[in-house]
């Protein structure tokens, strides 16, 4: 290939990079609605003012039981739907080195946490939060070698799920507002609705969890090792770790009570407490569980419930992780 051909190829590649970066910038300015917008706003703090973040809360959607607006100090709360321990491990290793003032990490544990791995089922929906994290987070690592999710995440802003409809609406002055996105969490539900929700939701979750266990019977111990390794990594960095489980509606707890996965979750979490000296704040059977007014559905708190839990919980967190300790 002669010099002119090389120059032409180089120019073509340069134009492609410029076009890609330009389109990505436009796309980021008008993100799709829903969790995409919330996640982008929260992750912007990591890029712009990382020194402001002292508390990181991480986990699946149940991590959202903590309300960042209620925390007195800088915080980053990342409730990623169906987030598993492999993903949490990657996210902690990605974020912790970039947060110089990080002193507390709160890790949400659900009843099914140790019996769950998104890689075991051929369900792209379970990997959606992983890809969204790749889309907004710094770094080019993978979650246990999942290169496809990394590529799909990093190309997210070009190949958008809304086919650029959000950009078109944004240019026309119709951007979504954060308040609109969390409107459903403001609702106060009836007890009958919460009972029905639990009875619909839990069988599906249990079916998926059981299928995962059939595919990998060693999954609970593998997840235990992931959690233990994550805690050790944070403790070596001088970060105080607290495990927590939020309140669940009484019917949700009632349906889970006979399940072996719940007993094993308790056993493994107590083992973590004993072996690594981290507290587990279990609010799943708190008195809030008996009052429908705190819930948006059977396993997620509404805004009032999140504010109350955060106030209750952070008092205990500060006792175990006092500033300056």
mmCIF file of C-alpha atoms in Angstrom:
data_model
loop_
_atom_site.group_PDB
_atom_site.id
_atom_site.type_symbol
_atom_site.label_atom_id
_atom_site.label_comp_id
_atom_site.label_asym_id
_atom_site.label_seq_id
_atom_site.Cartn_x
_atom_site.Cartn_y
_atom_site.Cartn_z
ATOM 1 C CA UNK A 1 0.000 0.000 0.000
ATOM 2 C CA UNK A 2 1.469 3.349 -1.032
ATOM 3 C CA UNK A 3 1.643 6.494 1.024
ATOM 4 C CA UNK A 4 -1.471 8.100 -0.465
ATOM 5 C CA UNK A 5 -3.547 5.008 0.287
ATOM 6 C CA UNK A 6 -2.289 4.951 3.891
ATOM 7 C CA UNK A 7 -3.121 8.621 4.232
ATOM 8 C CA UNK A 8 -6.598 8.029 2.837
ATOM 9 C CA UNK A 9 -7.227 5.162 5.263
ATOM 10 C CA UNK A 10 -5.982 7.245 8.152
ATOM 11 C CA UNK A 11 -8.214 10.144 7.179
ATOM 12 C CA UNK A 12 -11.193 7.819 6.843
ATOM 13 C CA UNK A 13 -10.577 6.364 10.293
ATOM 14 C CA UNK A 14 -10.137 9.826 11.792
ATOM 15 C CA UNK A 15 -13.411 11.005 10.309
ATOM 16 C CA UNK A 16 -15.109 7.890 11.698
ATOM 17 C CA UNK A 17 -13.746 8.544 15.191
ATOM 18 C CA UNK A 18 -14.803 12.204 15.070
ATOM 19 C CA UNK A 19 -18.285 11.238 13.852
ATOM 20 C CA UNK A 20 -18.570 8.547 16.549
ATOM 21 C CA UNK A 21 -17.525 10.911 19.346
ATOM 22 C CA UNK A 22 -19.807 13.639 18.059
ATOM 23 C CA UNK A 23 -22.844 11.369 17.879
ATOM 24 C CA UNK A 24 -22.034 9.982 21.319
ATOM 25 C CA UNK A 25 -21.870 13.499 22.781
ATOM 26 C CA UNK A 26 -25.259 14.379 21.296
ATOM 27 C CA UNK A 27 -26.722 11.083 22.504
ATOM 28 C CA UNK A 28 -25.453 11.560 26.070
ATOM 29 C CA UNK A 29 -26.999 15.026 26.162
ATOM 30 C CA UNK A 30 -30.438 13.458 25.628
ATOM 31 C CA UNK A 31 -30.396 10.046 27.335
ATOM 32 C CA UNK A 32 -33.296 7.601 27.049
ATOM 33 C CA UNK A 33 -35.916 7.815 29.759
ATOM 34 C CA UNK A 34 -36.105 5.658 32.841
ATOM 35 C CA UNK A 35 -33.169 4.291 34.794
ATOM 36 C CA UNK A 36 -30.764 5.332 32.006
ATOM 37 C CA UNK A 37 -31.222 8.989 32.895
ATOM 38 C CA UNK A 38 -31.019 8.427 36.658
ATOM 39 C CA UNK A 39 -27.869 6.315 36.329
ATOM 40 C CA UNK A 40 -26.214 8.880 34.070
ATOM 41 C CA UNK A 41 -26.867 11.717 36.519
ATOM 42 C CA UNK A 42 -25.526 9.719 39.451
ATOM 43 C CA UNK A 43 -22.427 8.521 37.614
ATOM 44 C CA UNK A 44 -21.648 12.070 36.510
ATOM 45 C CA UNK A 45 -20.584 12.680 40.113
ATOM 46 C CA UNK A 46 -17.795 10.108 39.712
ATOM 47 C CA UNK A 47 -16.391 12.076 36.785
ATOM 48 C CA UNK A 48 -16.963 15.627 38.004
ATOM 49 C CA UNK A 49 -16.591 15.604 41.809
ATOM 50 C CA UNK A 50 -15.276 12.193 42.896
ATOM 51 C CA UNK A 51 -13.865 13.691 46.094
ATOM 52 C CA UNK A 52 -17.418 14.475 47.253
ATOM 53 C CA UNK A 53 -18.435 10.829 47.572
ATOM 54 C CA UNK A 54 -17.959 9.278 50.994
ATOM 55 C CA UNK A 55 -20.670 6.614 50.885
ATOM 56 C CA UNK A 56 -21.347 4.111 48.107
ATOM 57 C CA UNK A 57 -24.445 1.891 48.173
ATOM 58 C CA UNK A 58 -24.484 -0.917 45.651
ATOM 59 C CA UNK A 59 -26.597 -3.931 44.748
ATOM 60 C CA UNK A 60 -29.694 -4.888 42.828
ATOM 61 C CA UNK A 61 -32.890 -2.821 42.863
ATOM 62 C CA UNK A 62 -33.223 -3.423 46.618
ATOM 63 C CA UNK A 63 -30.190 -1.159 47.114
ATOM 64 C CA UNK A 64 -32.568 1.651 46.178
ATOM 65 C CA UNK A 65 -34.123 1.404 49.645
ATOM 66 C CA UNK A 66 -31.551 4.045 50.587
ATOM 67 C CA UNK A 67 -32.500 7.589 49.599
ATOM 68 C CA UNK A 68 -29.421 9.638 48.606
ATOM 69 C CA UNK A 69 -31.276 12.893 49.253
ATOM 70 C CA UNK A 70 -31.631 11.912 52.916
ATOM 71 C CA UNK A 71 -27.939 11.233 53.493
ATOM 72 C CA UNK A 72 -26.072 14.096 55.141
ATOM 73 C CA UNK A 73 -22.785 13.452 53.379
ATOM 74 C CA UNK A 74 -21.896 12.846 49.745
ATOM 75 C CA UNK A 75 -23.221 9.543 48.483
ATOM 76 C CA UNK A 76 -23.591 7.444 45.371
ATOM 77 C CA UNK A 77 -26.509 4.995 45.387
ATOM 78 C CA UNK A 78 -26.572 2.493 42.514
ATOM 79 C CA UNK A 79 -29.574 0.152 42.594
ATOM 80 C CA UNK A 80 -29.133 -1.835 39.366
ATOM 81 C CA UNK A 81 -32.040 -4.225 38.679
ATOM 82 C CA UNK A 82 -31.082 -7.901 39.077
ATOM 83 C CA UNK A 83 -27.470 -6.952 39.791
ATOM 84 C CA UNK A 84 -25.617 -10.099 40.875
ATOM 85 C CA UNK A 85 -22.471 -10.475 42.985
ATOM 86 C CA UNK A 86 -20.168 -10.847 39.971
ATOM 87 C CA UNK A 87 -21.407 -7.480 38.705
ATOM 88 C CA UNK A 88 -21.188 -5.843 42.132
ATOM 89 C CA UNK A 89 -17.610 -7.063 42.443
ATOM 90 C CA UNK A 90 -16.692 -5.478 39.118
ATOM 91 C CA UNK A 91 -18.507 -2.247 39.967
ATOM 92 C CA UNK A 92 -16.747 -1.898 43.331
ATOM 93 C CA UNK A 93 -13.333 -2.502 41.731
ATOM 94 C CA UNK A 94 -14.171 0.078 39.049
ATOM 95 C CA UNK A 95 -15.450 2.813 41.351
ATOM 96 C CA UNK A 96 -13.467 2.516 44.601
ATOM 97 C CA UNK A 97 -10.078 3.555 43.124
ATOM 98 C CA UNK A 98 -11.715 6.637 41.600
ATOM 99 C CA UNK A 99 -13.305 7.863 44.852
ATOM 100 C CA UNK A 100 -10.478 9.217 47.053
ATOM 101 C CA UNK A 101 -12.707 10.061 50.045
ATOM 102 C CA UNK A 102 -14.723 6.846 50.020
ATOM 103 C CA UNK A 103 -15.062 5.575 53.586
ATOM 104 C CA UNK A 104 -18.246 3.456 53.643
ATOM 105 C CA UNK A 105 -19.656 0.892 51.203
ATOM 106 C CA UNK A 106 -23.154 -0.452 51.788
ATOM 107 C CA UNK A 107 -23.898 -3.744 50.032
ATOM 108 C CA UNK A 108 -27.536 -4.772 49.609
ATOM 109 C CA UNK A 109 -28.327 -8.459 50.054
ATOM 110 C CA UNK A 110 -31.639 -9.938 48.922
ATOM 111 C CA UNK A 111 -33.175 -13.269 49.854
ATOM 112 C CA UNK A 112 -31.993 -14.739 46.539
ATOM 113 C CA UNK A 113 -28.549 -13.071 46.300
ATOM 114 C CA UNK A 114 -26.466 -16.219 46.874
ATOM 115 C CA UNK A 115 -28.631 -18.266 44.503
ATOM 116 C CA UNK A 116 -28.383 -15.846 41.606
ATOM 117 C CA UNK A 117 -26.068 -15.437 38.601
ATOM 118 C CA UNK A 118 -27.141 -13.540 35.495
ATOM 119 C CA UNK A 119 -24.661 -15.421 33.322
ATOM 120 C CA UNK A 120 -26.389 -18.758 33.851
ATOM 121 C CA UNK A 121 -29.638 -18.012 32.018
ATOM 122 C CA UNK A 122 -29.966 -17.107 28.361
ATOM 123 C CA UNK A 123 -31.921 -13.982 29.211
ATOM 124 C CA UNK A 124 -30.556 -10.711 27.845
ATOM 125 C CA UNK A 125 -32.875 -8.799 30.140
ATOM 126 C CA UNK A 126 -30.857 -9.940 33.149
ATOM 127 C CA UNK A 127 -27.710 -8.391 31.636
ATOM 128 C CA UNK A 128 -29.290 -5.027 30.850
ATOM 129 C CA UNK A 129 -28.060 -3.292 34.004
ATOM 130 C CA UNK A 130 -24.556 -4.659 33.449
ATOM 131 C CA UNK A 131 -24.505 -3.082 30.006
ATOM 132 C CA UNK A 132 -25.897 0.204 31.272
ATOM 133 C CA UNK A 133 -23.150 0.345 33.884
ATOM 134 C CA UNK A 134 -20.555 -0.179 31.139
ATOM 135 C CA UNK A 135 -22.208 2.639 29.183
ATOM 136 C CA UNK A 136 -21.808 5.259 31.913
ATOM 137 C CA UNK A 137 -18.863 4.032 33.987
ATOM 138 C CA UNK A 138 -15.147 4.599 33.344
ATOM 139 C CA UNK A 139 -12.906 1.654 32.588
ATOM 140 C CA UNK A 140 -12.779 -1.134 30.034
ATOM 141 C CA UNK A 141 -12.832 -4.228 32.222
ATOM 142 C CA UNK A 142 -15.313 -7.058 31.878
ATOM 143 C CA UNK A 143 -17.554 -8.881 34.318
ATOM 144 C CA UNK A 144 -15.848 -12.266 34.473
ATOM 145 C CA UNK A 145 -14.865 -12.183 30.804
ATOM 146 C CA UNK A 146 -18.222 -11.049 29.401
ATOM 147 C CA UNK A 147 -16.816 -9.181 26.412
ATOM 148 C CA UNK A 148 -20.156 -8.963 24.626
ATOM 149 C CA UNK A 149 -21.722 -6.927 27.446
ATOM 150 C CA UNK A 150 -18.706 -4.605 27.510
ATOM 151 C CA UNK A 151 -18.980 -3.943 23.755
ATOM 152 C CA UNK A 152 -22.752 -3.474 23.926
ATOM 153 C CA UNK A 153 -22.342 -1.136 26.863
ATOM 154 C CA UNK A 154 -19.643 1.011 25.302
ATOM 155 C CA UNK A 155 -21.666 1.304 22.065
ATOM 156 C CA UNK A 156 -24.879 1.997 24.002
ATOM 157 C CA UNK A 157 -25.021 5.701 23.161
ATOM 158 C CA UNK A 158 -24.784 4.983 19.428
ATOM 159 C CA UNK A 159 -27.060 1.928 19.307
ATOM 160 C CA UNK A 160 -29.747 3.196 21.655
ATOM 161 C CA UNK A 161 -32.761 1.131 22.769
ATOM 162 C CA UNK A 162 -35.098 3.981 21.772
ATOM 163 C CA UNK A 163 -33.651 4.314 18.256
ATOM 164 C CA UNK A 164 -32.659 7.943 18.984
ATOM 165 C CA UNK A 165 -36.225 8.985 19.769
ATOM 166 C CA UNK A 166 -34.992 10.594 22.993
ATOM 167 C CA UNK A 167 -32.527 12.735 21.041
ATOM 168 C CA UNK A 168 -35.231 13.889 18.659
ATOM 169 C CA UNK A 169 -37.539 14.742 21.574
ATOM 170 C CA UNK A 170 -34.694 16.490 23.402
ATOM 171 C CA UNK A 171 -33.809 18.646 20.422
ATOM 172 C CA UNK A 172 -37.478 19.616 20.231
ATOM 173 C CA UNK A 173 -37.381 20.652 23.882
ATOM 174 C CA UNK A 174 -39.108 17.642 25.414
ATOM 175 C CA UNK A 175 -36.364 16.122 27.580
ATOM 176 C CA UNK A 176 -37.499 13.925 30.460
ATOM 177 C CA UNK A 177 -37.085 15.238 33.996
ATOM 178 C CA UNK A 178 -35.836 13.120 36.881
ATOM 179 C CA UNK A 179 -38.949 13.879 38.940
ATOM 180 C CA UNK A 180 -41.145 12.360 36.234
ATOM 181 C CA UNK A 181 -39.107 9.157 36.202
ATOM 182 C CA UNK A 182 -39.603 8.340 39.876
ATOM 183 C CA UNK A 183 -43.259 9.326 40.006
ATOM 184 C CA UNK A 184 -44.427 5.739 40.547
ATOM 185 C CA UNK A 185 -42.275 5.475 43.677
ATOM 186 C CA UNK A 186 -44.232 8.283 45.306
ATOM 187 C CA UNK A 187 -47.404 6.188 45.359
ATOM 188 C CA UNK A 188 -48.852 4.655 48.503
ATOM 189 C CA UNK A 189 -50.165 1.183 47.683
ATOM 190 C CA UNK A 190 -52.983 -0.793 49.276
ATOM 191 C CA UNK A 191 -52.233 -3.948 51.203
ATOM 192 C CA UNK A 192 -54.250 -6.018 48.715
ATOM 193 C CA UNK A 193 -52.127 -4.720 45.840
ATOM 194 C CA UNK A 194 -48.912 -5.614 47.691
ATOM 195 C CA UNK A 195 -50.191 -9.107 48.471
ATOM 196 C CA UNK A 196 -51.085 -9.652 44.815
ATOM 197 C CA UNK A 197 -47.717 -8.285 43.687
ATOM 198 C CA UNK A 198 -45.808 -10.650 45.981
ATOM 199 C CA UNK A 199 -47.876 -13.642 44.842
ATOM 200 C CA UNK A 200 -47.145 -12.793 41.194
ATOM 201 C CA UNK A 201 -43.501 -11.872 41.629
ATOM 202 C CA UNK A 202 -42.024 -14.509 43.913
ATOM 203 C CA UNK A 203 -42.874 -17.668 41.895
ATOM 204 C CA UNK A 204 -41.103 -16.208 38.853
ATOM 205 C CA UNK A 205 -38.031 -15.195 40.865
ATOM 206 C CA UNK A 206 -37.880 -18.607 42.535
ATOM 207 C CA UNK A 207 -38.202 -20.405 39.191
ATOM 208 C CA UNK A 208 -35.238 -18.474 37.817
ATOM 209 C CA UNK A 209 -33.196 -19.032 40.972
ATOM 210 C CA UNK A 210 -33.900 -22.772 40.953
ATOM 211 C CA UNK A 211 -32.951 -23.025 37.295
ATOM 212 C CA UNK A 212 -29.663 -21.287 38.066
ATOM 213 C CA UNK A 213 -29.002 -23.742 40.889
ATOM 214 C CA UNK A 214 -29.705 -26.688 38.581
ATOM 215 C CA UNK A 215 -27.115 -25.338 36.158
ATOM 216 C CA UNK A 216 -24.535 -24.716 38.900
ATOM 217 C CA UNK A 217 -25.041 -26.361 42.282
ATOM 218 C CA UNK A 218 -21.898 -24.642 43.640
ATOM 219 C CA UNK A 219 -23.369 -21.181 43.007
ATOM 220 C CA UNK A 220 -23.935 -20.218 46.679
ATOM 221 C CA UNK A 221 -20.297 -20.895 47.591
ATOM 222 C CA UNK A 222 -19.088 -19.115 44.451
ATOM 223 C CA UNK A 223 -21.159 -16.076 45.384
ATOM 224 C CA UNK A 224 -19.909 -16.263 48.946
ATOM 225 C CA UNK A 225 -16.334 -16.128 47.619
ATOM 226 C CA UNK A 226 -17.218 -13.132 45.422
ATOM 227 C CA UNK A 227 -18.710 -11.252 48.350
ATOM 228 C CA UNK A 228 -15.857 -12.157 50.691
ATOM 229 C CA UNK A 229 -13.292 -11.051 48.106
ATOM 230 C CA UNK A 230 -15.101 -7.766 47.556
ATOM 231 C CA UNK A 231 -15.175 -7.047 51.283
ATOM 232 C CA UNK A 232 -11.502 -7.918 51.688
ATOM 233 C CA UNK A 233 -10.587 -5.613 48.806
ATOM 234 C CA UNK A 234 -12.479 -2.713 50.373
ATOM 235 C CA UNK A 235 -11.128 -3.329 53.862
ATOM 236 C CA UNK A 236 -7.588 -3.284 52.502
ATOM 237 C CA UNK A 237 -8.360 0.191 51.166
ATOM 238 C CA UNK A 238 -9.510 1.312 54.611
ATOM 239 C CA UNK A 239 -13.192 1.301 53.661
ATOM 240 C CA UNK A 240 -15.819 0.293 56.232
ATOM 241 C CA UNK A 241 -18.301 -2.239 54.820
ATOM 242 C CA UNK A 242 -21.885 -2.771 55.974
ATOM 243 C CA UNK A 243 -24.316 -5.353 54.587
ATOM 244 C CA UNK A 244 -28.031 -4.566 54.631
ATOM 245 C CA UNK A 245 -31.368 -6.030 53.648
ATOM 246 C CA UNK A 246 -34.319 -3.616 53.336
ATOM 247 C CA UNK A 247 -37.862 -4.173 54.595
ATOM 248 C CA UNK A 248 -40.084 -6.433 52.506
ATOM 249 C CA UNK A 249 -43.866 -6.497 52.698
ATOM 250 C CA UNK A 250 -45.191 -9.144 55.109
ATOM 251 C CA UNK A 251 -46.626 -11.276 52.279
ATOM 252 C CA UNK A 252 -43.301 -11.271 50.422
ATOM 253 C CA UNK A 253 -41.557 -12.521 53.586
ATOM 254 C CA UNK A 254 -44.306 -15.054 54.278
ATOM 255 C CA UNK A 255 -43.975 -16.647 50.843
ATOM 256 C CA UNK A 256 -40.177 -16.819 51.099
ATOM 257 C CA UNK A 257 -40.091 -18.212 54.649
ATOM 258 C CA UNK A 258 -40.187 -21.956 53.712
ATOM 259 C CA UNK A 259 -37.586 -21.579 50.959
ATOM 260 C CA UNK A 260 -34.147 -23.243 51.447
ATOM 261 C CA UNK A 261 -32.525 -20.315 49.651
ATOM 262 C CA UNK A 262 -33.596 -17.979 52.461
ATOM 263 C CA UNK A 263 -32.096 -20.218 55.144
ATOM 264 C CA UNK A 264 -28.882 -20.474 53.162
ATOM 265 C CA UNK A 265 -28.813 -16.715 52.666
ATOM 266 C CA UNK A 266 -28.983 -16.293 56.446
ATOM 267 C CA UNK A 267 -26.275 -18.916 57.015
ATOM 268 C CA UNK A 268 -23.831 -17.448 54.506
ATOM 269 C CA UNK A 269 -24.415 -13.864 55.607
ATOM 270 C CA UNK A 270 -23.816 -14.790 59.263
ATOM 271 C CA UNK A 271 -20.634 -16.548 58.157
ATOM 272 C CA UNK A 272 -19.460 -13.382 56.428
ATOM 273 C CA UNK A 273 -20.208 -11.423 59.605
ATOM 274 C CA UNK A 274 -18.144 -13.791 61.738
ATOM 275 C CA UNK A 275 -15.215 -14.316 59.377
ATOM 276 C CA UNK A 276 -14.772 -10.743 58.136
ATOM 277 C CA UNK A 277 -16.176 -8.678 60.956
ATOM 278 C CA UNK A 278 -18.772 -6.791 58.922
ATOM 279 C CA UNK A 279 -22.242 -6.065 60.308
ATOM 280 C CA UNK A 280 -25.441 -7.150 58.601
ATOM 281 C CA UNK A 281 -28.364 -4.793 59.146
ATOM 282 C CA UNK A 282 -31.413 -6.919 58.414
ATOM 283 C CA UNK A 283 -34.565 -4.804 58.168
ATOM 284 C CA UNK A 284 -36.532 -7.372 56.171
ATOM 285 C CA UNK A 285 -38.831 -8.091 59.125
ATOM 286 C CA UNK A 286 -38.846 -4.554 60.512
ATOM 287 C CA UNK A 287 -42.237 -3.264 61.669
ATOM 288 C CA UNK A 288 -42.401 -1.276 58.413
ATOM 289 C CA UNK A 289 -43.162 -4.614 56.715
ATOM 290 C CA UNK A 290 -46.626 -4.637 58.266
ATOM 291 C CA UNK A 291 -47.695 -1.238 56.903
ATOM 292 C CA UNK A 292 -48.591 -0.849 53.231
ATOM 293 C CA UNK A 293 -47.977 2.893 53.314
ATOM 294 C CA UNK A 294 -44.198 2.450 53.086
ATOM 295 C CA UNK A 295 -44.165 0.408 49.843
ATOM 296 C CA UNK A 296 -44.380 1.021 46.108
ATOM 297 C CA UNK A 297 -44.589 -2.765 45.574
ATOM 298 C CA UNK A 298 -44.032 -5.833 47.728
ATOM 299 C CA UNK A 299 -40.218 -5.608 47.834
ATOM 300 C CA UNK A 300 -39.498 -1.930 47.131
ATOM 301 C CA UNK A 301 -40.086 1.061 49.370
ATOM 302 C CA UNK A 302 -41.769 4.238 48.179
ATOM 303 C CA UNK A 303 -40.219 7.663 48.771
ATOM 304 C CA UNK A 304 -41.569 7.988 52.303
ATOM 305 C CA UNK A 305 -40.365 4.500 53.144
ATOM 306 C CA UNK A 306 -36.899 5.138 51.719
ATOM 307 C CA UNK A 307 -36.555 8.340 53.731
ATOM 308 C CA UNK A 308 -37.540 6.562 56.950
ATOM 309 C CA UNK A 309 -35.258 3.568 56.387
ATOM 310 C CA UNK A 310 -32.303 5.775 55.478
ATOM 311 C CA UNK A 311 -32.706 7.767 58.681
ATOM 312 C CA UNK A 312 -32.960 4.601 60.772
ATOM 313 C CA UNK A 313 -30.169 2.786 59.025
ATOM 314 C CA UNK A 314 -27.596 5.538 58.785
ATOM 315 C CA UNK A 315 -27.678 6.004 62.552
ATOM 316 C CA UNK A 316 -26.489 2.409 62.873
ATOM 317 C CA UNK A 317 -24.000 2.780 60.035
ATOM 318 C CA UNK A 318 -22.381 5.804 61.671
ATOM 319 C CA UNK A 319 -22.016 3.873 64.948
ATOM 320 C CA UNK A 320 -20.079 1.160 63.135
ATOM 321 C CA UNK A 321 -18.276 3.433 60.656
ATOM 322 C CA UNK A 322 -17.746 6.768 62.456
ATOM 323 C CA UNK A 323 -16.194 9.618 60.417
ATOM 324 C CA UNK A 324 -12.441 9.736 60.852
ATOM 325 C CA UNK A 325 -12.210 6.119 61.979
#
